[in-house]
Amino acid sequence: MASGPDPSRFLRAQLVERAELAEDLALMTFEPLDGEPVPSFVPGQYATLAWQDEAGKLVQRPYSLVSAPHEPKLEFFLELVPEGALTPKLWQLQRGDEVWVRKRIVGRFTLQRSDTVDSHLLIATVTGIAPYVSMVRHLTHEAASSTTGEAPPNVVVLHGGSRSWELGYADELTRRAAEQPWLTYIPTISRPWEDPDWRGQTGRVDELVRLYTDRLELTPTRTMAYTCGHPGMIENVRGILRRARYPKEHIKEESYF
């Protein structure tokens, strides 16, 4: 890679793992180079990936991290935007290729833990699951290394896609939910006629919010709700939760465009 941006602000990272779920969905993992550590961050925050074009211009875009803070690599669940400035470049990457990563990882879409909240409802569409995987991995690691024996809060993940192959990390979350009594994972697809082998929940996530908040007895005053993914889903869920008397401060949102 040619000389790049200010090394005090960016680090070089190499693509070490890539898995394509569909033509427009991929899991990508990058490892920092030059002995750089993974920058510190809080689960739910986003890192900025950057690509230097032939003219030396740095094209930058933020992406939520899938990896947890204790992990030595940076993992992302990405959707190809054909007319986008960066993802078409990322889709060309092969193992060993490099990108730049901004060292400062930021964002406010993080778990709000308090004595007055005992449940967290995490609602996502497709790649919007990324920050929630980071949160779940962190909570699992935190519980395993705790010396107090304190259990994590109750966490419910409601994850929707059109078809099952869009539900990245479904296998991991299903396994973790089977192992961890504090975690419930509910995957759902909205086009079962295109996925005849699917045997799970069907319907759009916004159509299922009331069903599962009632079934799992998630009360507005004791539950923090988070929505991440398609802006239309976020808008719909916001209205549903507000009508269910969720306080405005108990709803957090992260839109993916």
PDB file of C-alpha atoms in Angstrom:
ATOM      1  CA  MET A   1       0.000   0.000   0.000  1.00  0.00           C
ATOM      2  CA  ALA A   2       1.321   3.439  -0.905  1.00  0.00           C
ATOM      3  CA  SER A   3       2.065   6.069   1.705  1.00  0.00           C
ATOM      4  CA  GLY A   4      -1.234   6.881   3.306  1.00  0.00           C
ATOM      5  CA  PRO A   5      -2.926   9.097   5.850  1.00  0.00           C
ATOM      6  CA  ASP A   6      -1.582  10.372   9.146  1.00  0.00           C
ATOM      7  CA  PRO A   7      -0.392   7.293  11.120  1.00  0.00           C
ATOM      8  CA  SER A   8      -1.413   8.991  14.345  1.00  0.00           C
ATOM      9  CA  ARG A   9      -5.032   8.828  13.163  1.00  0.00           C
ATOM     10  CA  PHE A  10      -5.133   5.680  11.007  1.00  0.00           C
ATOM     11  CA  LEU A  11      -3.723   2.181  11.161  1.00  0.00           C
ATOM     12  CA  ARG A  12      -3.157  -0.326   8.393  1.00  0.00           C
ATOM     13  CA  ALA A  13      -5.196  -3.516   8.537  1.00  0.00           C
ATOM     14  CA  GLN A  14      -5.079  -6.674   6.437  1.00  0.00           C
ATOM     15  CA  LEU A  15      -8.066  -8.733   5.349  1.00  0.00           C
ATOM     16  CA  VAL A  16      -7.615 -12.153   6.962  1.00  0.00           C
ATOM     17  CA  GLU A  17     -11.072 -13.691   6.591  1.00  0.00           C
ATOM     18  CA  ARG A  18     -13.974 -13.247   4.214  1.00  0.00           C
ATOM     19  CA  ALA A  19     -17.234 -15.161   3.862  1.00  0.00           C
ATOM     20  CA  GLU A  20     -19.978 -14.266   1.383  1.00  0.00           C
ATOM     21  CA  LEU A  21     -23.560 -15.007   2.460  1.00  0.00           C
ATOM     22  CA  ALA A  22     -25.042 -13.636  -0.760  1.00  0.00           C
ATOM     23  CA  GLU A  23     -23.924 -11.515  -3.703  1.00  0.00           C
ATOM     24  CA  ASP A  24     -24.419  -8.384  -1.622  1.00  0.00           C
ATOM     25  CA  LEU A  25     -23.641  -9.617   1.921  1.00  0.00           C
ATOM     26  CA  ALA A  26     -20.243 -10.516   3.349  1.00  0.00           C
ATOM     27  CA  LEU A  27     -18.466 -11.028   6.647  1.00  0.00           C
ATOM     28  CA  MET A  28     -14.989  -9.479   6.659  1.00  0.00           C
ATOM     29  CA  THR A  29     -12.319  -9.636   9.347  1.00  0.00           C
ATOM     30  CA  PHE A  30      -9.250  -7.396   9.415  1.00  0.00           C
ATOM     31  CA  GLU A  31      -6.071  -7.695  11.470  1.00  0.00           C
ATOM     32  CA  PRO A  32      -4.061  -4.569  12.395  1.00  0.00           C
ATOM     33  CA  LEU A  33      -0.536  -4.448  10.977  1.00  0.00           C
ATOM     34  CA  ASP A  34       2.726  -2.895  12.190  1.00  0.00           C
ATOM     35  CA  GLY A  35       2.193  -4.236  15.710  1.00  0.00           C
ATOM     36  CA  GLU A  36      -0.793  -1.970  16.249  1.00  0.00           C
ATOM     37  CA  PRO A  37      -3.383  -3.186  18.762  1.00  0.00           C
ATOM     38  CA  VAL A  38      -7.105  -3.092  18.106  1.00  0.00           C
ATOM     39  CA  PRO A  39      -8.254   0.371  19.247  1.00  0.00           C
ATOM     40  CA  SER A  40     -10.313   0.434  22.429  1.00  0.00           C
ATOM     41  CA  PHE A  41     -14.070   0.682  22.018  1.00  0.00           C
ATOM     42  CA  VAL A  42     -17.419  -0.102  23.605  1.00  0.00           C
ATOM     43  CA  PRO A  43     -19.676  -2.766  22.035  1.00  0.00           C
ATOM     44  CA  GLY A  44     -22.150  -1.090  19.696  1.00  0.00           C
ATOM     45  CA  GLN A  45     -19.716   1.521  18.409  1.00  0.00           C
ATOM     46  CA  TYR A  46     -18.498   1.819  14.813  1.00  0.00           C
ATOM     47  CA  ALA A  47     -15.105   1.921  13.134  1.00  0.00           C
ATOM     48  CA  THR A  48     -14.279   3.920  10.035  1.00  0.00           C
ATOM     49  CA  LEU A  49     -12.773   1.979   7.137  1.00  0.00           C
ATOM     50  CA  ALA A  50     -10.911   3.911   4.472  1.00  0.00           C
ATOM     51  CA  TRP A  51      -9.624   3.240   0.973  1.00  0.00           C
ATOM     52  CA  GLN A  52      -7.050   5.375  -0.827  1.00  0.00           C
ATOM     53  CA  ASP A  53      -7.871   5.796  -4.505  1.00  0.00           C
ATOM     54  CA  GLU A  54      -5.434   6.280  -7.376  1.00  0.00           C
ATOM     55  CA  ALA A  55      -5.482  10.053  -6.879  1.00  0.00           C
ATOM     56  CA  GLY A  56      -4.531   9.679  -3.223  1.00  0.00           C
ATOM     57  CA  LYS A  57      -7.997  10.622  -1.984  1.00  0.00           C
ATOM     58  CA  LEU A  58      -9.118   8.787   1.121  1.00  0.00           C
ATOM     59  CA  VAL A  59     -12.684   7.463   0.892  1.00  0.00           C
ATOM     60  CA  GLN A  60     -14.059   6.780   4.391  1.00  0.00           C
ATOM     61  CA  ARG A  61     -17.228   5.139   5.704  1.00  0.00           C
ATOM     62  CA  PRO A  62     -18.317   4.044   9.216  1.00  0.00           C
ATOM     63  CA  TYR A  63     -19.382   0.451   9.921  1.00  0.00           C
ATOM     64  CA  SER A  64     -20.584  -1.108  13.162  1.00  0.00           C
ATOM     65  CA  LEU A  65     -18.208  -3.629  14.669  1.00  0.00           C
ATOM     66  CA  VAL A  66     -19.194  -7.265  15.094  1.00  0.00           C
ATOM     67  CA  SER A  67     -16.100  -8.095  17.109  1.00  0.00           C
ATOM     68  CA  ALA A  68     -15.974  -7.522  20.862  1.00  0.00           C
ATOM     69  CA  PRO A  69     -13.368  -5.338  22.603  1.00  0.00           C
ATOM     70  CA  HIS A  70     -11.409  -8.324  23.931  1.00  0.00           C
ATOM     71  CA  GLU A  71     -10.918  -9.817  20.454  1.00  0.00           C
ATOM     72  CA  PRO A  72      -7.651  -9.170  18.554  1.00  0.00           C
ATOM     73  CA  LYS A  73      -9.247  -8.460  15.164  1.00  0.00           C
ATOM     74  CA  LEU A  74     -11.862  -6.147  13.667  1.00  0.00           C
ATOM     75  CA  GLU A  75     -14.893  -7.934  12.252  1.00  0.00           C
ATOM     76  CA  PHE A  76     -17.660  -6.473  10.082  1.00  0.00           C
ATOM     77  CA  PHE A  77     -20.933  -7.619   8.493  1.00  0.00           C
ATOM     78  CA  LEU A  78     -21.229  -5.596   5.300  1.00  0.00           C
ATOM     79  CA  GLU A  79     -23.822  -5.005   2.622  1.00  0.00           C
ATOM     80  CA  LEU A  80     -22.744  -4.071  -0.881  1.00  0.00           C
ATOM     81  CA  VAL A  81     -24.093  -0.728  -2.069  1.00  0.00           C
ATOM     82  CA  PRO A  82     -23.457  -0.888  -5.846  1.00  0.00           C
ATOM     83  CA  GLU A  83     -23.464   2.899  -6.235  1.00  0.00           C
ATOM     84  CA  GLY A  84     -21.616   3.442  -2.951  1.00  0.00           C
ATOM     85  CA  ALA A  85     -18.265   5.122  -2.594  1.00  0.00           C
ATOM     86  CA  LEU A  86     -16.561   2.381  -0.578  1.00  0.00           C
ATOM     87  CA  THR A  87     -18.298  -1.007  -0.466  1.00  0.00           C
ATOM     88  CA  PRO A  88     -17.646  -1.759  -4.186  1.00  0.00           C
ATOM     89  CA  LYS A  89     -13.928  -1.343  -3.380  1.00  0.00           C
ATOM     90  CA  LEU A  90     -14.217  -3.575  -0.315  1.00  0.00           C
ATOM     91  CA  TRP A  91     -15.919  -6.256  -2.441  1.00  0.00           C
ATOM     92  CA  GLN A  92     -12.767  -6.446  -4.576  1.00  0.00           C
ATOM     93  CA  LEU A  93     -10.555  -7.258  -1.592  1.00  0.00           C
ATOM     94  CA  GLN A  94      -8.930 -10.655  -1.270  1.00  0.00           C
ATOM     95  CA  ARG A  95      -7.117 -12.118   1.728  1.00  0.00           C
ATOM     96  CA  GLY A  96      -3.921 -10.188   2.322  1.00  0.00           C
ATOM     97  CA  ASP A  97      -5.223  -6.933   0.860  1.00  0.00           C
ATOM     98  CA  GLU A  98      -5.072  -3.850   3.052  1.00  0.00           C
ATOM     99  CA  VAL A  99      -7.317  -1.002   4.128  1.00  0.00           C
ATOM    100  CA  TRP A 100      -6.946   1.897   6.517  1.00  0.00           C
ATOM    101  CA  VAL A 101      -8.852   2.014   9.797  1.00  0.00           C
ATOM    102  CA  ARG A 102      -9.376   5.155  11.823  1.00  0.00           C
ATOM    103  CA  LYS A 103      -7.915   4.615  15.291  1.00  0.00           C
ATOM    104  CA  ARG A 104     -10.709   6.451  17.038  1.00  0.00           C
ATOM    105  CA  ILE A 105     -13.776   4.218  17.303  1.00  0.00           C
ATOM    106  CA  VAL A 106     -16.912   6.118  18.278  1.00  0.00           C
ATOM    107  CA  GLY A 107     -20.690   5.949  18.585  1.00  0.00           C
ATOM    108  CA  ARG A 108     -23.439   6.216  21.193  1.00  0.00           C
ATOM    109  CA  PHE A 109     -25.387   3.087  20.256  1.00  0.00           C
ATOM    110  CA  THR A 110     -24.294   1.131  23.318  1.00  0.00           C
ATOM    111  CA  LEU A 111     -26.059  -0.805  26.067  1.00  0.00           C
ATOM    112  CA  GLN A 112     -27.542   1.469  28.697  1.00  0.00           C
ATOM    113  CA  ARG A 113     -27.217  -0.550  31.886  1.00  0.00           C
ATOM    114  CA  SER A 114     -28.746   0.719  35.111  1.00  0.00           C
ATOM    115  CA  ASP A 115     -30.450  -0.460  38.282  1.00  0.00           C
ATOM    116  CA  THR A 116     -33.836   0.537  36.852  1.00  0.00           C
ATOM    117  CA  VAL A 117     -33.477  -1.548  33.656  1.00  0.00           C
ATOM    118  CA  ASP A 118     -33.370  -5.330  33.770  1.00  0.00           C
ATOM    119  CA  SER A 119     -34.046  -6.208  30.098  1.00  0.00           C
ATOM    120  CA  HIS A 120     -32.666  -5.147  26.739  1.00  0.00           C
ATOM    121  CA  LEU A 121     -34.646  -5.691  23.519  1.00  0.00           C
ATOM    122  CA  LEU A 122     -32.315  -5.624  20.501  1.00  0.00           C
ATOM    123  CA  ILE A 123     -34.166  -5.359  17.166  1.00  0.00           C
ATOM    124  CA  ALA A 124     -32.332  -5.591  13.836  1.00  0.00           C
ATOM    125  CA  THR A 125     -32.683  -6.096  10.114  1.00  0.00           C
ATOM    126  CA  VAL A 126     -29.918  -7.981   8.232  1.00  0.00           C
ATOM    127  CA  THR A 127     -26.538  -6.245   8.854  1.00  0.00           C
ATOM    128  CA  GLY A 128     -28.073  -4.280  11.727  1.00  0.00           C
ATOM    129  CA  ILE A 129     -27.275  -7.339  13.849  1.00  0.00           C
ATOM    130  CA  ALA A 130     -23.582  -6.359  13.890  1.00  0.00           C
ATOM    131  CA  PRO A 131     -23.489  -4.220  17.063  1.00  0.00           C
ATOM    132  CA  TYR A 132     -25.674  -6.739  18.896  1.00  0.00           C
ATOM    133  CA  VAL A 133     -23.252  -9.588  18.200  1.00  0.00           C
ATOM    134  CA  SER A 134     -20.504  -7.422  19.681  1.00  0.00           C
ATOM    135  CA  MET A 135     -22.657  -6.779  22.759  1.00  0.00           C
ATOM    136  CA  VAL A 136     -23.517 -10.466  23.224  1.00  0.00           C
ATOM    137  CA  ARG A 137     -19.904 -11.566  22.833  1.00  0.00           C
ATOM    138  CA  HIS A 138     -18.817  -8.957  25.340  1.00  0.00           C
ATOM    139  CA  LEU A 139     -21.477  -9.886  27.889  1.00  0.00           C
ATOM    140  CA  THR A 140     -20.553 -13.567  27.549  1.00  0.00           C
ATOM    141  CA  HIS A 141     -16.859 -12.779  28.030  1.00  0.00           C
ATOM    142  CA  GLU A 142     -17.629 -10.450  30.936  1.00  0.00           C
ATOM    143  CA  ALA A 143     -19.698 -13.119  32.693  1.00  0.00           C
ATOM    144  CA  ALA A 144     -17.060 -15.811  32.147  1.00  0.00           C
ATOM    145  CA  SER A 145     -14.298 -13.646  33.618  1.00  0.00           C
ATOM    146  CA  SER A 146     -16.362 -12.200  36.486  1.00  0.00           C
ATOM    147  CA  THR A 147     -15.231 -12.961  40.018  1.00  0.00           C
ATOM    148  CA  THR A 148     -18.561 -11.905  41.535  1.00  0.00           C
ATOM    149  CA  GLY A 149     -20.738 -14.429  39.720  1.00  0.00           C
ATOM    150  CA  GLU A 150     -23.080 -11.646  38.636  1.00  0.00           C
ATOM    151  CA  ALA A 151     -25.158 -12.647  35.594  1.00  0.00           C
ATOM    152  CA  PRO A 152     -25.654 -10.353  32.591  1.00  0.00           C
ATOM    153  CA  PRO A 153     -29.008  -8.601  32.170  1.00  0.00           C
ATOM    154  CA  ASN A 154     -31.849 -10.243  30.262  1.00  0.00           C
ATOM    155  CA  VAL A 155     -31.192  -9.775  26.521  1.00  0.00           C
ATOM    156  CA  VAL A 156     -33.688 -10.492  23.713  1.00  0.00           C
ATOM    157  CA  VAL A 157     -32.476 -10.299  20.094  1.00  0.00           C
ATOM    158  CA  LEU A 158     -35.126 -10.052  17.364  1.00  0.00           C
ATOM    159  CA  HIS A 159     -33.429 -10.351  13.966  1.00  0.00           C
ATOM    160  CA  GLY A 160     -35.185 -10.115  10.612  1.00  0.00           C
ATOM    161  CA  GLY A 161     -34.306 -10.633   6.978  1.00  0.00           C
ATOM    162  CA  SER A 162     -36.160 -11.417   3.789  1.00  0.00           C
ATOM    163  CA  ARG A 163     -34.634 -14.908   3.600  1.00  0.00           C
ATOM    164  CA  SER A 164     -32.656 -17.057   6.032  1.00  0.00           C
ATOM    165  CA  TRP A 165     -29.276 -16.613   4.318  1.00  0.00           C
ATOM    166  CA  GLU A 166     -29.453 -12.898   5.123  1.00  0.00           C
ATOM    167  CA  LEU A 167     -29.417 -13.669   8.863  1.00  0.00           C
ATOM    168  CA  GLY A 168     -25.682 -13.434   9.409  1.00  0.00           C
ATOM    169  CA  TYR A 169     -24.520 -14.808  12.788  1.00  0.00           C
ATOM    170  CA  ALA A 170     -27.767 -16.733  13.278  1.00  0.00           C
ATOM    171  CA  ASP A 171     -25.853 -19.926  14.039  1.00  0.00           C
ATOM    172  CA  GLU A 172     -23.648 -18.190  16.589  1.00  0.00           C
ATOM    173  CA  LEU A 173     -26.540 -16.447  18.314  1.00  0.00           C
ATOM    174  CA  THR A 174     -28.645 -19.609  18.354  1.00  0.00           C
ATOM    175  CA  ARG A 175     -25.765 -21.489  19.976  1.00  0.00           C
ATOM    176  CA  ARG A 176     -25.094 -18.760  22.508  1.00  0.00           C
ATOM    177  CA  ALA A 177     -28.795 -18.531  23.398  1.00  0.00           C
ATOM    178  CA  ALA A 178     -28.828 -22.279  24.069  1.00  0.00           C
ATOM    179  CA  GLU A 179     -25.839 -21.880  26.394  1.00  0.00           C
ATOM    180  CA  GLN A 180     -26.748 -18.644  28.166  1.00  0.00           C
ATOM    181  CA  PRO A 181     -29.990 -18.405  30.194  1.00  0.00           C
ATOM    182  CA  TRP A 182     -29.971 -14.610  29.977  1.00  0.00           C
ATOM    183  CA  LEU A 183     -30.068 -14.570  26.135  1.00  0.00           C
ATOM    184  CA  THR A 184     -33.071 -15.113  23.829  1.00  0.00           C
ATOM    185  CA  TYR A 185     -32.562 -15.084  20.050  1.00  0.00           C
ATOM    186  CA  ILE A 186     -35.513 -14.881  17.633  1.00  0.00           C
ATOM    187  CA  PRO A 187     -34.678 -14.958  13.897  1.00  0.00           C
ATOM    188  CA  THR A 188     -37.488 -14.280  11.431  1.00  0.00           C
ATOM    189  CA  ILE A 189     -37.862 -14.030   7.659  1.00  0.00           C
ATOM    190  CA  SER A 190     -40.451 -12.020   5.742  1.00  0.00           C
ATOM    191  CA  ARG A 191     -40.422 -13.979   2.435  1.00  0.00           C
ATOM    192  CA  PRO A 192     -40.836 -17.625   3.408  1.00  0.00           C
ATOM    193  CA  TRP A 193     -42.162 -18.474  -0.064  1.00  0.00           C
ATOM    194  CA  GLU A 194     -38.619 -17.784  -1.340  1.00  0.00           C
ATOM    195  CA  ASP A 195     -37.075 -19.960   1.394  1.00  0.00           C
ATOM    196  CA  PRO A 196     -39.180 -23.155   1.564  1.00  0.00           C
ATOM    197  CA  ASP A 197     -36.784 -24.991   3.908  1.00  0.00           C
ATOM    198  CA  TRP A 198     -37.186 -22.372   6.645  1.00  0.00           C
ATOM    199  CA  ARG A 199     -38.960 -23.753   9.725  1.00  0.00           C
ATOM    200  CA  GLY A 200     -38.636 -20.801  12.071  1.00  0.00           C
ATOM    201  CA  GLN A 201     -40.585 -17.633  12.792  1.00  0.00           C
ATOM    202  CA  THR A 202     -41.954 -15.687   9.836  1.00  0.00           C
ATOM    203  CA  GLY A 203     -42.963 -12.055   9.493  1.00  0.00           C
ATOM    204  CA  ARG A 204     -41.271  -8.675   9.521  1.00  0.00           C
ATOM    205  CA  VAL A 205     -39.587  -7.735  12.771  1.00  0.00           C
ATOM    206  CA  ASP A 206     -41.827  -4.711  13.279  1.00  0.00           C
ATOM    207  CA  GLU A 207     -44.850  -6.988  13.037  1.00  0.00           C
ATOM    208  CA  LEU A 208     -43.477  -9.192  15.819  1.00  0.00           C
ATOM    209  CA  VAL A 209     -42.432  -6.614  18.395  1.00  0.00           C
ATOM    210  CA  ARG A 210     -45.732  -6.544  20.282  1.00  0.00           C
ATOM    211  CA  LEU A 211     -46.035 -10.333  20.182  1.00  0.00           C
ATOM    212  CA  TYR A 212     -42.674 -10.916  21.826  1.00  0.00           C
ATOM    213  CA  THR A 213     -42.732  -8.006  24.247  1.00  0.00           C
ATOM    214  CA  ASP A 214     -46.011  -9.435  25.564  1.00  0.00           C
ATOM    215  CA  ARG A 215     -44.914 -13.072  25.454  1.00  0.00           C
ATOM    216  CA  LEU A 216     -41.603 -12.371  27.209  1.00  0.00           C
ATOM    217  CA  GLU A 217     -43.179  -9.881  29.623  1.00  0.00           C
ATOM    218  CA  LEU A 218     -40.905  -7.010  28.667  1.00  0.00           C
ATOM    219  CA  THR A 219     -42.322  -3.980  30.462  1.00  0.00           C
ATOM    220  CA  PRO A 220     -41.725  -0.454  29.140  1.00  0.00           C
ATOM    221  CA  THR A 221     -40.392   0.916  32.419  1.00  0.00           C
ATOM    222  CA  ARG A 222     -37.866  -1.913  32.920  1.00  0.00           C
ATOM    223  CA  THR A 223     -36.792  -2.493  29.294  1.00  0.00           C
ATOM    224  CA  MET A 224     -34.427  -0.613  27.003  1.00  0.00           C
ATOM    225  CA  ALA A 225     -35.263  -1.091  23.318  1.00  0.00           C
ATOM    226  CA  TYR A 226     -32.718  -0.722  20.511  1.00  0.00           C
ATOM    227  CA  THR A 227     -33.364  -0.672  16.765  1.00  0.00           C
ATOM    228  CA  CYS A 228     -30.647  -1.011  14.141  1.00  0.00           C
ATOM    229  CA  GLY A 229     -30.868  -1.414  10.389  1.00  0.00           C
ATOM    230  CA  HIS A 230     -33.354  -0.243   7.785  1.00  0.00           C
ATOM    231  CA  PRO A 231     -34.750   3.261   8.468  1.00  0.00           C
ATOM    232  CA  GLY A 232     -38.293   2.129   7.641  1.00  0.00           C
ATOM    233  CA  MET A 233     -38.149  -0.610  10.247  1.00  0.00           C
ATOM    234  CA  ILE A 234     -36.788   1.817  12.810  1.00  0.00           C
ATOM    235  CA  GLU A 235     -39.584   4.301  12.180  1.00  0.00           C
ATOM    236  CA  ASN A 236     -42.259   1.591  12.414  1.00  0.00           C
ATOM    237  CA  VAL A 237     -40.852   0.096  15.619  1.00  0.00           C
ATOM    238  CA  ARG A 238     -40.537   3.520  17.198  1.00  0.00           C
ATOM    239  CA  GLY A 239     -44.257   4.082  16.697  1.00  0.00           C
ATOM    240  CA  ILE A 240     -45.125   0.626  18.033  1.00  0.00           C
ATOM    241  CA  LEU A 241     -43.013   1.085  21.154  1.00  0.00           C
ATOM    242  CA  ARG A 242     -44.308   4.583  21.841  1.00  0.00           C
ATOM    243  CA  ARG A 243     -47.896   3.348  21.558  1.00  0.00           C
ATOM    244  CA  ALA A 244     -46.954   0.597  24.001  1.00  0.00           C
ATOM    245  CA  ARG A 245     -45.906   3.385  26.406  1.00  0.00           C
ATOM    246  CA  TYR A 246     -42.143   2.967  26.143  1.00  0.00           C
ATOM    247  CA  PRO A 247     -40.566   6.200  27.374  1.00  0.00           C
ATOM    248  CA  LYS A 248     -38.713   8.098  24.677  1.00  0.00           C
ATOM    249  CA  GLU A 249     -35.475   7.700  26.636  1.00  0.00           C
ATOM    250  CA  HIS A 250     -35.911   3.896  26.566  1.00  0.00           C
ATOM    251  CA  ILE A 251     -35.638   3.735  22.747  1.00  0.00           C
ATOM    252  CA  LYS A 252     -32.239   3.917  21.003  1.00  0.00           C
ATOM    253  CA  GLU A 253     -31.808   3.946  17.236  1.00  0.00           C
ATOM    254  CA  GLU A 254     -29.048   3.370  14.671  1.00  0.00           C
ATOM    255  CA  SER A 255     -30.103   3.775  11.032  1.00  0.00           C
ATOM    256  CA  TYR A 256     -28.278   2.045   8.160  1.00  0.00           C
ATOM    257  CA  PHE A 257     -28.800   3.688   4.780  1.00  0.00           C
TER     258      PHE A 257
END
